[in-house]
CSV table of N, CA and C and ligand atoms in Angstrom, one decimal:
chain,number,residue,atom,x,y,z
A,1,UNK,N,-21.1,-200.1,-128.2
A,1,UNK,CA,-19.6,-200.3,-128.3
A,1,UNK,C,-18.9,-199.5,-127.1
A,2,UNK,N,-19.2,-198.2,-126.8
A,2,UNK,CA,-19.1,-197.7,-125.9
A,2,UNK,C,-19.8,-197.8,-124.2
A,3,UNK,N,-18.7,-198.2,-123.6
A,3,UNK,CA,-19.2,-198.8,-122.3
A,3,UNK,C,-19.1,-197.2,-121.2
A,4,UNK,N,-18.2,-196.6,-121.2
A,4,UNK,CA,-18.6,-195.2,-120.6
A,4,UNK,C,-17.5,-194.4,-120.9
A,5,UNK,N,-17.9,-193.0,-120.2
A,5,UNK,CA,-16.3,-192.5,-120.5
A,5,UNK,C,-15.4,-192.6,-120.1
A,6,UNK,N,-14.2,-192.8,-120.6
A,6,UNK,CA,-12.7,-193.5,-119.8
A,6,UNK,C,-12.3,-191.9,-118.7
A,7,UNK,N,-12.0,-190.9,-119.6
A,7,UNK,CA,-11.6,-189.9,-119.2
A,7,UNK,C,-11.5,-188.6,-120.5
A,8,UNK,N,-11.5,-187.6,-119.6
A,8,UNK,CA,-11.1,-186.6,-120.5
A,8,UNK,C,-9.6,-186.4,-120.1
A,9,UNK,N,-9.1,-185.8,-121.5
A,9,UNK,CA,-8.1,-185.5,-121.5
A,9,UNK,C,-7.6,-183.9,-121.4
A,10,UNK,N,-7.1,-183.4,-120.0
A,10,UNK,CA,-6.8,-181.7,-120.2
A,10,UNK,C,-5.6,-181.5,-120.6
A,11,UNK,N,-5.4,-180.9,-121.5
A,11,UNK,CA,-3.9,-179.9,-121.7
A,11,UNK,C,-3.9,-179.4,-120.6
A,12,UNK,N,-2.2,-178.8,-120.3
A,12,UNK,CA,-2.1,-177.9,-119.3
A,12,UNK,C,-0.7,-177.6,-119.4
A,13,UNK,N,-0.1,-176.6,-118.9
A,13,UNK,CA,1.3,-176.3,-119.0
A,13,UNK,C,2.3,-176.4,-117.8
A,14,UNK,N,1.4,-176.5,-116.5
A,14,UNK,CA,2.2,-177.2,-115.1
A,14,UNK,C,1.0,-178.2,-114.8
A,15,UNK,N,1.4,-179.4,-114.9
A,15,UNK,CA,0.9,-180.6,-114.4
A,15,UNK,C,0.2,-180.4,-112.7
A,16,UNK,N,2.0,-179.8,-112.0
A,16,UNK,CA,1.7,-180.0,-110.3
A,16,UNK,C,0.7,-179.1,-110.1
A,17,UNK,N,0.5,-177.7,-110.7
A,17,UNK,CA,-0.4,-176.9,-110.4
A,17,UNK,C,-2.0,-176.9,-110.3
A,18,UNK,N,-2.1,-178.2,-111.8
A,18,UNK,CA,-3.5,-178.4,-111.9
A,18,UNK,C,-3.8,-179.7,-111.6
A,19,UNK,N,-2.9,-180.0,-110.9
A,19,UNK,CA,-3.1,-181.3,-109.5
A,19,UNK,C,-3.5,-180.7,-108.6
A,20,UNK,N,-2.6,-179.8,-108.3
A,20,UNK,CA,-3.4,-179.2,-107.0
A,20,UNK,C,-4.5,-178.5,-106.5
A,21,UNK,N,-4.9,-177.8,-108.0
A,21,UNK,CA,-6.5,-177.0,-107.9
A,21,UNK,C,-7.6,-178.5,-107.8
A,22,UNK,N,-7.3,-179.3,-109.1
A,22,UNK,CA,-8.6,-180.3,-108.5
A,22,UNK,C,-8.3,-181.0,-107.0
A,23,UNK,N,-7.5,-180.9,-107.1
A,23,UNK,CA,-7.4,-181.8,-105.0
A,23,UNK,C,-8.1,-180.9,-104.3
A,24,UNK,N,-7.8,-179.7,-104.3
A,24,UNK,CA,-8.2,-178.7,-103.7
A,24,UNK,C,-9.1,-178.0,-103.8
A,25,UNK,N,-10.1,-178.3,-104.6
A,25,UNK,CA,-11.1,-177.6,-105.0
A,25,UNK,C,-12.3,-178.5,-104.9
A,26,UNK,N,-11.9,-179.5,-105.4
A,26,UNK,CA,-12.7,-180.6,-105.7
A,26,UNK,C,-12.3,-182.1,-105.1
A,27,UNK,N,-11.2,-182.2,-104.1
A,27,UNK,CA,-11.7,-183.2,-103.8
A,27,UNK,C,-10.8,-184.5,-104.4
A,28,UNK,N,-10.4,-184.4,-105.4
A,28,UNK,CA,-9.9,-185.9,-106.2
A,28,UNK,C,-8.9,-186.1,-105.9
A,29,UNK,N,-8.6,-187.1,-106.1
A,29,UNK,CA,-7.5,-188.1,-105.6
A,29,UNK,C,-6.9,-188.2,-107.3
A,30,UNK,N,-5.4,-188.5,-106.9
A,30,UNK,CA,-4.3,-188.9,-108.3
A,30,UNK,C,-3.9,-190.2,-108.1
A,31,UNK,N,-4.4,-191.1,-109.2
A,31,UNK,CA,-4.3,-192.6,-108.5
A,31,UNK,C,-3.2,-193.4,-109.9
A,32,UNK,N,-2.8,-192.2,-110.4
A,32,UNK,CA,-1.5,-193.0,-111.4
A,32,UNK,C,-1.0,-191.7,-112.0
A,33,UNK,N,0.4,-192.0,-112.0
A,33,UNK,CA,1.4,-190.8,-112.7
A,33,UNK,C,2.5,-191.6,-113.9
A,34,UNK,N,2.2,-190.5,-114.7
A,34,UNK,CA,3.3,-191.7,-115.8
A,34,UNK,C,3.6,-190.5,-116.6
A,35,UNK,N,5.4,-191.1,-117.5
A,35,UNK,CA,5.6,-190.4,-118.5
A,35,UNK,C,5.9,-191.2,-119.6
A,36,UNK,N,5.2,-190.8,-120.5
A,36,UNK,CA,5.2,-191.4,-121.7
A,36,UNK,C,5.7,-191.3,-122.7
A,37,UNK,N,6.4,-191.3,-122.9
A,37,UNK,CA,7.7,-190.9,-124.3
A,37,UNK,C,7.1,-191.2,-125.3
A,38,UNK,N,5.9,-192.3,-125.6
A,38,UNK,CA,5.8,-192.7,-126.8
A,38,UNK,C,4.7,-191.7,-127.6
A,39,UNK,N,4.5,-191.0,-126.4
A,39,UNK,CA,2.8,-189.8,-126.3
A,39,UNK,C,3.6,-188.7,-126.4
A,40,UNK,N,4.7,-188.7,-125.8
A,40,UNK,CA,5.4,-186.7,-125.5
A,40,UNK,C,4.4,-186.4,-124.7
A,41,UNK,N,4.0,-187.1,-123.4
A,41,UNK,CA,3.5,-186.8,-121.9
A,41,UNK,C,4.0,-186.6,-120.9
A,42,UNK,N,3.4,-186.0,-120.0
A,42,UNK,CA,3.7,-186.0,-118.6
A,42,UNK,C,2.3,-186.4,-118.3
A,43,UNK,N,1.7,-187.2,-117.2
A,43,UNK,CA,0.1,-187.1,-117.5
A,43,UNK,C,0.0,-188.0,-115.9
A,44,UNK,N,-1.4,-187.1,-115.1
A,44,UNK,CA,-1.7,-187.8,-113.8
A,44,UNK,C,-3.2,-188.5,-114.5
A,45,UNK,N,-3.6,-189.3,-113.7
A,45,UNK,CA,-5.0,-189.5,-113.3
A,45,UNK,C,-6.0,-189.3,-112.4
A,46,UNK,N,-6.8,-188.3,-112.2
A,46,UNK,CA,-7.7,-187.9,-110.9
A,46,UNK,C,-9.0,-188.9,-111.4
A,47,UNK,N,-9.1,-189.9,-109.9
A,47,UNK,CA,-10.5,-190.8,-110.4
A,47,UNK,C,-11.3,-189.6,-109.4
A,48,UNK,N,-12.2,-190.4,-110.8
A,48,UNK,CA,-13.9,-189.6,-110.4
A,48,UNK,C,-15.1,-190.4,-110.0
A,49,UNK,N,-15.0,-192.0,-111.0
A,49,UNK,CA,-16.2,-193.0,-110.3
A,49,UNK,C,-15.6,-194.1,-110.7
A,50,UNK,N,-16.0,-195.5,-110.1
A,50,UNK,CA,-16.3,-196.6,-110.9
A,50,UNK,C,-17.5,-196.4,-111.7
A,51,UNK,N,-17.2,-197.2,-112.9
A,51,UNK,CA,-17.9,-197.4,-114.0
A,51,UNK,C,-18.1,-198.5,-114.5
A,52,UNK,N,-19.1,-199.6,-115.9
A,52,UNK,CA,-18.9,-200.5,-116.2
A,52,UNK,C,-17.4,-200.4,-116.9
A,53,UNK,N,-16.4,-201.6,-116.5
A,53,UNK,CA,-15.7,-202.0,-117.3
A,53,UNK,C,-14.4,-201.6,-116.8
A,54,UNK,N,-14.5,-200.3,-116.0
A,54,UNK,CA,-13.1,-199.8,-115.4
A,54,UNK,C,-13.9,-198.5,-114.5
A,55,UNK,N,-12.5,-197.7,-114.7
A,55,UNK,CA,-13.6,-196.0,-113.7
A,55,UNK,C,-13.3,-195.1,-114.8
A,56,UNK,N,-13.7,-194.2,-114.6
A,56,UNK,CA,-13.8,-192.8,-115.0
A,56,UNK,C,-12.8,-191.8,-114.1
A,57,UNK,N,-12.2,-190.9,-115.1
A,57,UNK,CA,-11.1,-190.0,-114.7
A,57,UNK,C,-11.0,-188.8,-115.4
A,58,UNK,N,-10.4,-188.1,-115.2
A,58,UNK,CA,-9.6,-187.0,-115.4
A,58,UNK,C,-8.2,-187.0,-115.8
A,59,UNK,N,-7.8,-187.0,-116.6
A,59,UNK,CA,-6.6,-186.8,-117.1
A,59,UNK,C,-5.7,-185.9,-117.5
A,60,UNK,N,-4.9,-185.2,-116.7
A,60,UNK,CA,-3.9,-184.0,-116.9
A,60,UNK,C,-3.2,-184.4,-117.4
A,61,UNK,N,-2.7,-183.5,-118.7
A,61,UNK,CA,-1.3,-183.5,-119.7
A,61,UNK,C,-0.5,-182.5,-119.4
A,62,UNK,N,0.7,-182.6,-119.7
A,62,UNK,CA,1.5,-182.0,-119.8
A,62,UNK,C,3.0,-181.9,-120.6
A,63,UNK,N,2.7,-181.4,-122.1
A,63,UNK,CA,3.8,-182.1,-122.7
A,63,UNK,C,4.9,-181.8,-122.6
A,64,UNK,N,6.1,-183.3,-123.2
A,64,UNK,CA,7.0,-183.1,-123.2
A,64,UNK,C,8.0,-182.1,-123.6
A,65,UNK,N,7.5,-181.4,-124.2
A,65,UNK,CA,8.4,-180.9,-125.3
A,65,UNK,C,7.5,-180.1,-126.1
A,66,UNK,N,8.3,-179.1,-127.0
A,66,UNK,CA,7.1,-178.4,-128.2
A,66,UNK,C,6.9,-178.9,-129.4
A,67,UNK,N,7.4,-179.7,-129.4
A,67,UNK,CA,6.9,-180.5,-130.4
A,67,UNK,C,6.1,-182.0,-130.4
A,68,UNK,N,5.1,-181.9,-129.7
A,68,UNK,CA,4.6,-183.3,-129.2
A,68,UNK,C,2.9,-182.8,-129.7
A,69,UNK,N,1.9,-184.1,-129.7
A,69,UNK,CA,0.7,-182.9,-130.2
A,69,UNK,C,0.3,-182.4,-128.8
A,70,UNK,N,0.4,-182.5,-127.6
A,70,UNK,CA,-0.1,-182.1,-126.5
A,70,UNK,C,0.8,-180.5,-127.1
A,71,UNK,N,2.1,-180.4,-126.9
A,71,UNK,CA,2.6,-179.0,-127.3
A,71,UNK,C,2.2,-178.3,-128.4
A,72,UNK,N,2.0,-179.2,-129.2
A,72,UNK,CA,1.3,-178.4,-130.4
A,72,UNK,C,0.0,-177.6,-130.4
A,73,UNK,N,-0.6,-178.6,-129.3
A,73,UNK,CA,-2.2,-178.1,-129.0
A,73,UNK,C,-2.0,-176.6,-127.8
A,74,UNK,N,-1.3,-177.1,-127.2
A,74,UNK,CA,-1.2,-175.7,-126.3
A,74,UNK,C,-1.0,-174.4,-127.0
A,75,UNK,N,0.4,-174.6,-127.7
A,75,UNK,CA,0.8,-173.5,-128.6
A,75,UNK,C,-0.5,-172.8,-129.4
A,76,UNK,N,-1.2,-173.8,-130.1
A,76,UNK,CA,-2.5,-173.2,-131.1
A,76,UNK,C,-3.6,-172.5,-130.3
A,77,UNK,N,-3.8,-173.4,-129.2
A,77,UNK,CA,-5.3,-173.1,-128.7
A,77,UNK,C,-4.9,-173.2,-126.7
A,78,UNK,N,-4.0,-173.1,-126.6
A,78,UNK,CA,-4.0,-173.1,-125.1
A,78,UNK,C,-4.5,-173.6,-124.5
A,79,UNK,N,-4.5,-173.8,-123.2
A,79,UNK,CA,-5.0,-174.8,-122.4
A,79,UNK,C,-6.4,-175.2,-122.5
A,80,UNK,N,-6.7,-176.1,-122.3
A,80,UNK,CA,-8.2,-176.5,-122.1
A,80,UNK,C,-8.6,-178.3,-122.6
A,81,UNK,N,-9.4,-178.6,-123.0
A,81,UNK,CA,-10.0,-180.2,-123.5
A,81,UNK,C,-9.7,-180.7,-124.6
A,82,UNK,N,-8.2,-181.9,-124.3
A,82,UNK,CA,-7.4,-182.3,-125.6
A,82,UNK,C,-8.3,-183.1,-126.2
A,83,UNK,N,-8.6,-184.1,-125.5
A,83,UNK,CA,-9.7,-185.1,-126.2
A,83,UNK,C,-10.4,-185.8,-125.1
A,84,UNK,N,-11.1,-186.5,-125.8
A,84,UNK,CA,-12.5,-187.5,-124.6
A,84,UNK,C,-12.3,-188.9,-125.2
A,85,UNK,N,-12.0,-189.7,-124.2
A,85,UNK,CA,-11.8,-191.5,-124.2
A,85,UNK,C,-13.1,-192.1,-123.8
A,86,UNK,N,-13.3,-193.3,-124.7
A,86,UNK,CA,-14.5,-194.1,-124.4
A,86,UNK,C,-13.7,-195.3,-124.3
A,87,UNK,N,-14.1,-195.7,-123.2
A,87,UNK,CA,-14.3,-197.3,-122.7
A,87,UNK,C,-14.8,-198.3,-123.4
A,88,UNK,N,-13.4,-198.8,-123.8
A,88,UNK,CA,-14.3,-200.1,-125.3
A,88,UNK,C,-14.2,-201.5,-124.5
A,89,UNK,N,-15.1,-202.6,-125.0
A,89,UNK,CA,-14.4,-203.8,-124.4
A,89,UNK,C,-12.9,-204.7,-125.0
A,90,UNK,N,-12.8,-204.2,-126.1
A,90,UNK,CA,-11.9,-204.6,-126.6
A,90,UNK,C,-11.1,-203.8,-128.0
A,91,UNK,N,-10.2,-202.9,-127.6
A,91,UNK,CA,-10.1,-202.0,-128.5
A,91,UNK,C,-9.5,-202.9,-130.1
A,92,UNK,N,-8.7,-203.6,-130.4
A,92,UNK,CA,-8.8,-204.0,-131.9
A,92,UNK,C,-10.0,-204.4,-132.5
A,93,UNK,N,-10.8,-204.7,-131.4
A,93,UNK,CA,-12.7,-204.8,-132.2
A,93,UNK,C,-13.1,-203.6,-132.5
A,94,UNK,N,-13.2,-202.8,-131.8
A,94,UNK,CA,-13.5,-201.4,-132.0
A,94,UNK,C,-12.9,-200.2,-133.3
A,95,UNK,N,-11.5,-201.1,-133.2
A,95,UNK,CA,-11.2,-200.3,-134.5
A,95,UNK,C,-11.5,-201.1,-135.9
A,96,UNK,N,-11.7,-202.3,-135.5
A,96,UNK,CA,-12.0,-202.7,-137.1
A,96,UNK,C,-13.2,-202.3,-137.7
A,97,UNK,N,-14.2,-202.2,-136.5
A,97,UNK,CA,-15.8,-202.0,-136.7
A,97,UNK,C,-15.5,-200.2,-137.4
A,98,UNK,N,-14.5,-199.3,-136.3
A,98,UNK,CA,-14.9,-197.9,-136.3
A,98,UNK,C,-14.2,-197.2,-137.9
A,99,UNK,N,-13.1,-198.2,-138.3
A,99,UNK,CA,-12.2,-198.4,-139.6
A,99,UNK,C,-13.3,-198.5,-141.0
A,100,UNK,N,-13.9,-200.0,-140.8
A,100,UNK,CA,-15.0,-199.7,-141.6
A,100,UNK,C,-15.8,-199.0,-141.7
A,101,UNK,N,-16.0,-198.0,-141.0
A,101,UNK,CA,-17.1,-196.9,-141.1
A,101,UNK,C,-16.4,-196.0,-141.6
A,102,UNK,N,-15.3,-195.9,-142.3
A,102,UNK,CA,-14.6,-194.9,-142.7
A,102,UNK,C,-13.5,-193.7,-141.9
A,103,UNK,N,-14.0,-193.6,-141.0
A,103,UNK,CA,-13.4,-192.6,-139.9
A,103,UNK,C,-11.8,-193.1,-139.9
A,104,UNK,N,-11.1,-192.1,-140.2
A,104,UNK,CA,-9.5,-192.0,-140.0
A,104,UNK,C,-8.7,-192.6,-138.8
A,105,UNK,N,-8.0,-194.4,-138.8
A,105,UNK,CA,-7.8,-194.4,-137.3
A,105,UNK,C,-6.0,-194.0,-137.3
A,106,UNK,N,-6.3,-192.6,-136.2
A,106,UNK,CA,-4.5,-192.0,-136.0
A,106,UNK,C,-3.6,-193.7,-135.9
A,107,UNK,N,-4.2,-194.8,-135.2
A,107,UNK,CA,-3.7,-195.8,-134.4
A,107,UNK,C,-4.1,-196.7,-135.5
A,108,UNK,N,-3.8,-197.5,-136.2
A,108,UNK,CA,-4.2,-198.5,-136.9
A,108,UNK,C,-4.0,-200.2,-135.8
A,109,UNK,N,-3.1,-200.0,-134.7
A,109,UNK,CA,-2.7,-200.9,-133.8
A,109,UNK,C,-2.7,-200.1,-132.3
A,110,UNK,N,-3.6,-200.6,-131.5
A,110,UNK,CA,-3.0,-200.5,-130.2
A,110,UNK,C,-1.9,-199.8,-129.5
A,111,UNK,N,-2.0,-199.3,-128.5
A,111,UNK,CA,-0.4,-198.9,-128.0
A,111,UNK,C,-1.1,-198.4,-126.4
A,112,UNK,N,0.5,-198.2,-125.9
A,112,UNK,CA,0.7,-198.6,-124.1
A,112,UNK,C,-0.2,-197.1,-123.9
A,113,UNK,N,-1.2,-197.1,-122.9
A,113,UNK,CA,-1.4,-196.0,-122.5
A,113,UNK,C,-1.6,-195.8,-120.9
A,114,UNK,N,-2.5,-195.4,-120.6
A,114,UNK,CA,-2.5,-194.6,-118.9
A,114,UNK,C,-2.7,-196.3,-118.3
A,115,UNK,N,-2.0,-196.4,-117.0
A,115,UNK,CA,-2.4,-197.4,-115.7
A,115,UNK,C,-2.7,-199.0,-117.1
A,116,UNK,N,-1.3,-198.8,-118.0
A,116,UNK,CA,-1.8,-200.2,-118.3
A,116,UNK,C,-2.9,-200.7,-119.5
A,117,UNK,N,-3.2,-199.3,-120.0
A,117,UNK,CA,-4.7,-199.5,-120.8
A,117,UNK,C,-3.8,-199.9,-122.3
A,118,UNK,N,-4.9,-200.4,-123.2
A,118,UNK,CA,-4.3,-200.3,-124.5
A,118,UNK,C,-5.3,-199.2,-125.5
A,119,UNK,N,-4.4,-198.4,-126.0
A,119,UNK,CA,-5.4,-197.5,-126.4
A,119,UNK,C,-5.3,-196.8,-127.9
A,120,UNK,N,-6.0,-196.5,-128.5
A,120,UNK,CA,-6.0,-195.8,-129.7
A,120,UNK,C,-7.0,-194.8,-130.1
A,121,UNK,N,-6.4,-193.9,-131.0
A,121,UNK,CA,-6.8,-192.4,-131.4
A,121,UNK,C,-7.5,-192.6,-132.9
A,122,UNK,N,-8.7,-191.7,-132.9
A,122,UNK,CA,-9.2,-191.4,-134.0
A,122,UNK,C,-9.0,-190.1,-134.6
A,123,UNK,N,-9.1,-189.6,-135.9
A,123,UNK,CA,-8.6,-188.2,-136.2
A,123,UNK,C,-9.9,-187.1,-136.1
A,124,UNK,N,-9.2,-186.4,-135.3
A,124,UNK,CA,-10.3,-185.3,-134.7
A,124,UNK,C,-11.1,-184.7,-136.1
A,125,UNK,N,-10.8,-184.6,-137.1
A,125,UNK,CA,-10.9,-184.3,-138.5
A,125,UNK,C,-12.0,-184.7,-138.8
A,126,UNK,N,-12.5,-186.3,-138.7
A,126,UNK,CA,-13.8,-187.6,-138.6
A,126,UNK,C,-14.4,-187.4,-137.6
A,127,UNK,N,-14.2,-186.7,-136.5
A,127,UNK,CA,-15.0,-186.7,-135.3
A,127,UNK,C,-15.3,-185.4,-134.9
A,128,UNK,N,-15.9,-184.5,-135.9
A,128,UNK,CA,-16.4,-183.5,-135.2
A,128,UNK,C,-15.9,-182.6,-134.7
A,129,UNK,N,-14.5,-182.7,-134.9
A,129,UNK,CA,-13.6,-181.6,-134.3
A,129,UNK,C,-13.0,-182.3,-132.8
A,130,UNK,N,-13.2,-183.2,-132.4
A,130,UNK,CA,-13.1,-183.8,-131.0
A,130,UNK,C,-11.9,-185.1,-131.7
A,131,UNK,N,-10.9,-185.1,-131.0
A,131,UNK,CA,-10.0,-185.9,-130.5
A,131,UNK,C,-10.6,-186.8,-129.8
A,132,UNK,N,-10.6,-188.4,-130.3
A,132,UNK,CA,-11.5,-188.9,-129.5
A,132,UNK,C,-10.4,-190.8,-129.5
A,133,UNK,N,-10.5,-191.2,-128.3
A,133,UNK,CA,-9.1,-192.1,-128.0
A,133,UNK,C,-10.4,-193.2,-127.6
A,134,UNK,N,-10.2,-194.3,-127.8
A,134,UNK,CA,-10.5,-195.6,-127.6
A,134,UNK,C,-9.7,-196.3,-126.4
A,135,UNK,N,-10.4,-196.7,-125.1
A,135,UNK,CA,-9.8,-197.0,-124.1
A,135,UNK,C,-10.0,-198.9,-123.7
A,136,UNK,N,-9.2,-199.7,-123.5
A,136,UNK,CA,-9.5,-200.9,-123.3
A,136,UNK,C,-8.5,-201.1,-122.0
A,137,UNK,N,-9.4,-201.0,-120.5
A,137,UNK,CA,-8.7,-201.1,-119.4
A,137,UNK,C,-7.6,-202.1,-119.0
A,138,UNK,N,-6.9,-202.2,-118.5
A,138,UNK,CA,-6.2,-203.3,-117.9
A,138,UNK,C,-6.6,-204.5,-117.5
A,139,UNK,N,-6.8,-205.8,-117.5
A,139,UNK,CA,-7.9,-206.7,-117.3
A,139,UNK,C,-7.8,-206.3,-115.5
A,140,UNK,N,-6.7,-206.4,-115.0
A,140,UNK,CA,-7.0,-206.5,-113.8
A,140,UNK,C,-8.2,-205.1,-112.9
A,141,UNK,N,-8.2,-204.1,-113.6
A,141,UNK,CA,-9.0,-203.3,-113.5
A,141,UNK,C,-10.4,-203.7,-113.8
A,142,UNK,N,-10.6,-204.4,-115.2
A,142,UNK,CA,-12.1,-204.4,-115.4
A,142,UNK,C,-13.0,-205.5,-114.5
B,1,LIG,C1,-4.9,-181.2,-133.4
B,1,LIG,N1,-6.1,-180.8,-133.9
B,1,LIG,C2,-7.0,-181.1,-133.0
B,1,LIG,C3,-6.3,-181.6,-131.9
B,1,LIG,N2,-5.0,-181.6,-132.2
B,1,LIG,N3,-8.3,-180.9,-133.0
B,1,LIG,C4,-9.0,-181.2,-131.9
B,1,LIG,N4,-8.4,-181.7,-130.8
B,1,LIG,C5,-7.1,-181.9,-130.8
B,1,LIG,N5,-6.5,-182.4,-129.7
B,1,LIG,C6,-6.3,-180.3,-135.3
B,1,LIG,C7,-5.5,-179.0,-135.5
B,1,LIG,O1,-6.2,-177.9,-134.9
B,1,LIG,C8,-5.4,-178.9,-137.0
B,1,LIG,O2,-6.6,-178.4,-137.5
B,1,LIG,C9,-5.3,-180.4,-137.4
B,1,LIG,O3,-5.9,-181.2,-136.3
B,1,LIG,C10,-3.8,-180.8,-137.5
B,1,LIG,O4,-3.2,-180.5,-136.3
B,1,LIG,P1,-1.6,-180.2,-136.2
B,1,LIG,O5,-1.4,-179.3,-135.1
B,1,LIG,O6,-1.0,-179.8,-137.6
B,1,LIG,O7,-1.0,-181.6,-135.8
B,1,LIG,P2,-0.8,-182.9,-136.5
B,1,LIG,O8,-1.6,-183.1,-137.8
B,1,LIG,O9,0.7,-183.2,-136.6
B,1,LIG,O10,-1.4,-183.9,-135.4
B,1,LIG,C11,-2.7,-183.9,-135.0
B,1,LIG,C12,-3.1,-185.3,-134.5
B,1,LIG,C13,-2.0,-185.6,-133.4
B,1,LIG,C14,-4.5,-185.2,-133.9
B,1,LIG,C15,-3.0,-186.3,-135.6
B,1,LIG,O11,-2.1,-184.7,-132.3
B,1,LIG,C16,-2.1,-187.0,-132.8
B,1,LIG,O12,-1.7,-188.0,-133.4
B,1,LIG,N6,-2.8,-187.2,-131.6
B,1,LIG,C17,-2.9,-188.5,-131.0
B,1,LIG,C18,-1.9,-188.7,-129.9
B,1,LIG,C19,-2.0,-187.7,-128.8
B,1,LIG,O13,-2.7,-186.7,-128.8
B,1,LIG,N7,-1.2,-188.0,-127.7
B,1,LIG,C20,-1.2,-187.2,-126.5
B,1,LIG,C21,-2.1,-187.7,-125.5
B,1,LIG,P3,-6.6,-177.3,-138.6
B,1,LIG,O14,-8.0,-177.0,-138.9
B,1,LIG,O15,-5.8,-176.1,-138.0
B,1,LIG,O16,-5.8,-177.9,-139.8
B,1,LIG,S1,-1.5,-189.3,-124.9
B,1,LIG,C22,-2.7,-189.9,-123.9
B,1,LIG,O17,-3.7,-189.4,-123.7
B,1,LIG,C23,-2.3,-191.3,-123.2
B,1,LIG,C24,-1.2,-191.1,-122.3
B,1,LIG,C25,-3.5,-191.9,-122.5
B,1,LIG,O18,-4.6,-191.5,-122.6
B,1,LIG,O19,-3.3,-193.0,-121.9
């Protein structure tokens, strides 16, 4: 079901700042910026490879507000690894298969995510402690 990893997702409390250590450290390029209101994001993308189905990235957060779960998560546990996205081929298949297995889906439907994806969240609660998002590229990407 899982085709690779979409991206991880980092908390962070200045966006520009931790753009600019991976550019500068490492090299990566930010190949989409977006703010998401429907998320309470600020959020870049640093690609890292093509992959089957889309690429692989890096994902900086930065929330809106204190009350968003990006803010929530910082406040608790500070900066570091919000959650890890897998590459599905088709995320409403994925959640009906991942539904019946019982696992809590945060997303019962789809919704707008990074560069166009459609994407949905499982409850970190069912997964090990890991926040874990379901990615279905943009067709024009895959
Ligand atoms: C919260 N918890 C986490 C967590 N966030 N555990 C692991 N990883 C995380 N990121 C844990 C808390 O520690 C707590 O555990 C319990 O879950 C309840 O947390 P809470 O702080 O009371 O918050 P809730 O329950 O209001 O919300 C948690 C929940 C929420 C995961 C349901 O954050 C959510 O709906 N997340 C999905 C949407 C999201 O994260 N959007 C931002 C990225 P204890 O043991 O203390 O009870 S948007 C994005 O990434 C888009 C742009 C994209 O990829 O394209």
């Amino acid at each position: 079901m899982f085709l690779r990893i979409d991206h991880v997702g980092i908390a962070c409390h200045d966006i520009e700042e931790k753009i600019a250590f991976y550019e500068s450290k490492f090299g990566l390029r930010v190949v989409s910026r977006e703010v998401n209101e429907e998320q309470g994001v600020k959020e870049a993308m640093l690609h890292i490879a093509d992959a089957p189905g889309g690429g692989s990235y890096i994902q900086l957060l930065e929330p809106l507000g204190p009350d968003t779960p990006v803010g929530k998560f910082l406040a608790k546990r500070g900066e570091g690894v919000h959650h890890v996205a897998f590459g599905v081929p088709d995320v409403e298949d994925a959640l009906r298969t991942i539904g019946g297995e019982g696992i809590r889906l945060i997303d019962e439907r789809p919704r707008h995510g990074s560069m166009n994806s459609s994407i949905a969240f499982l409850h970190p609660k069912d997964m090990g402690g890991v926040l874990t998002e379901l990615v279905q590229a943009a067709p024009e990407e895959s």
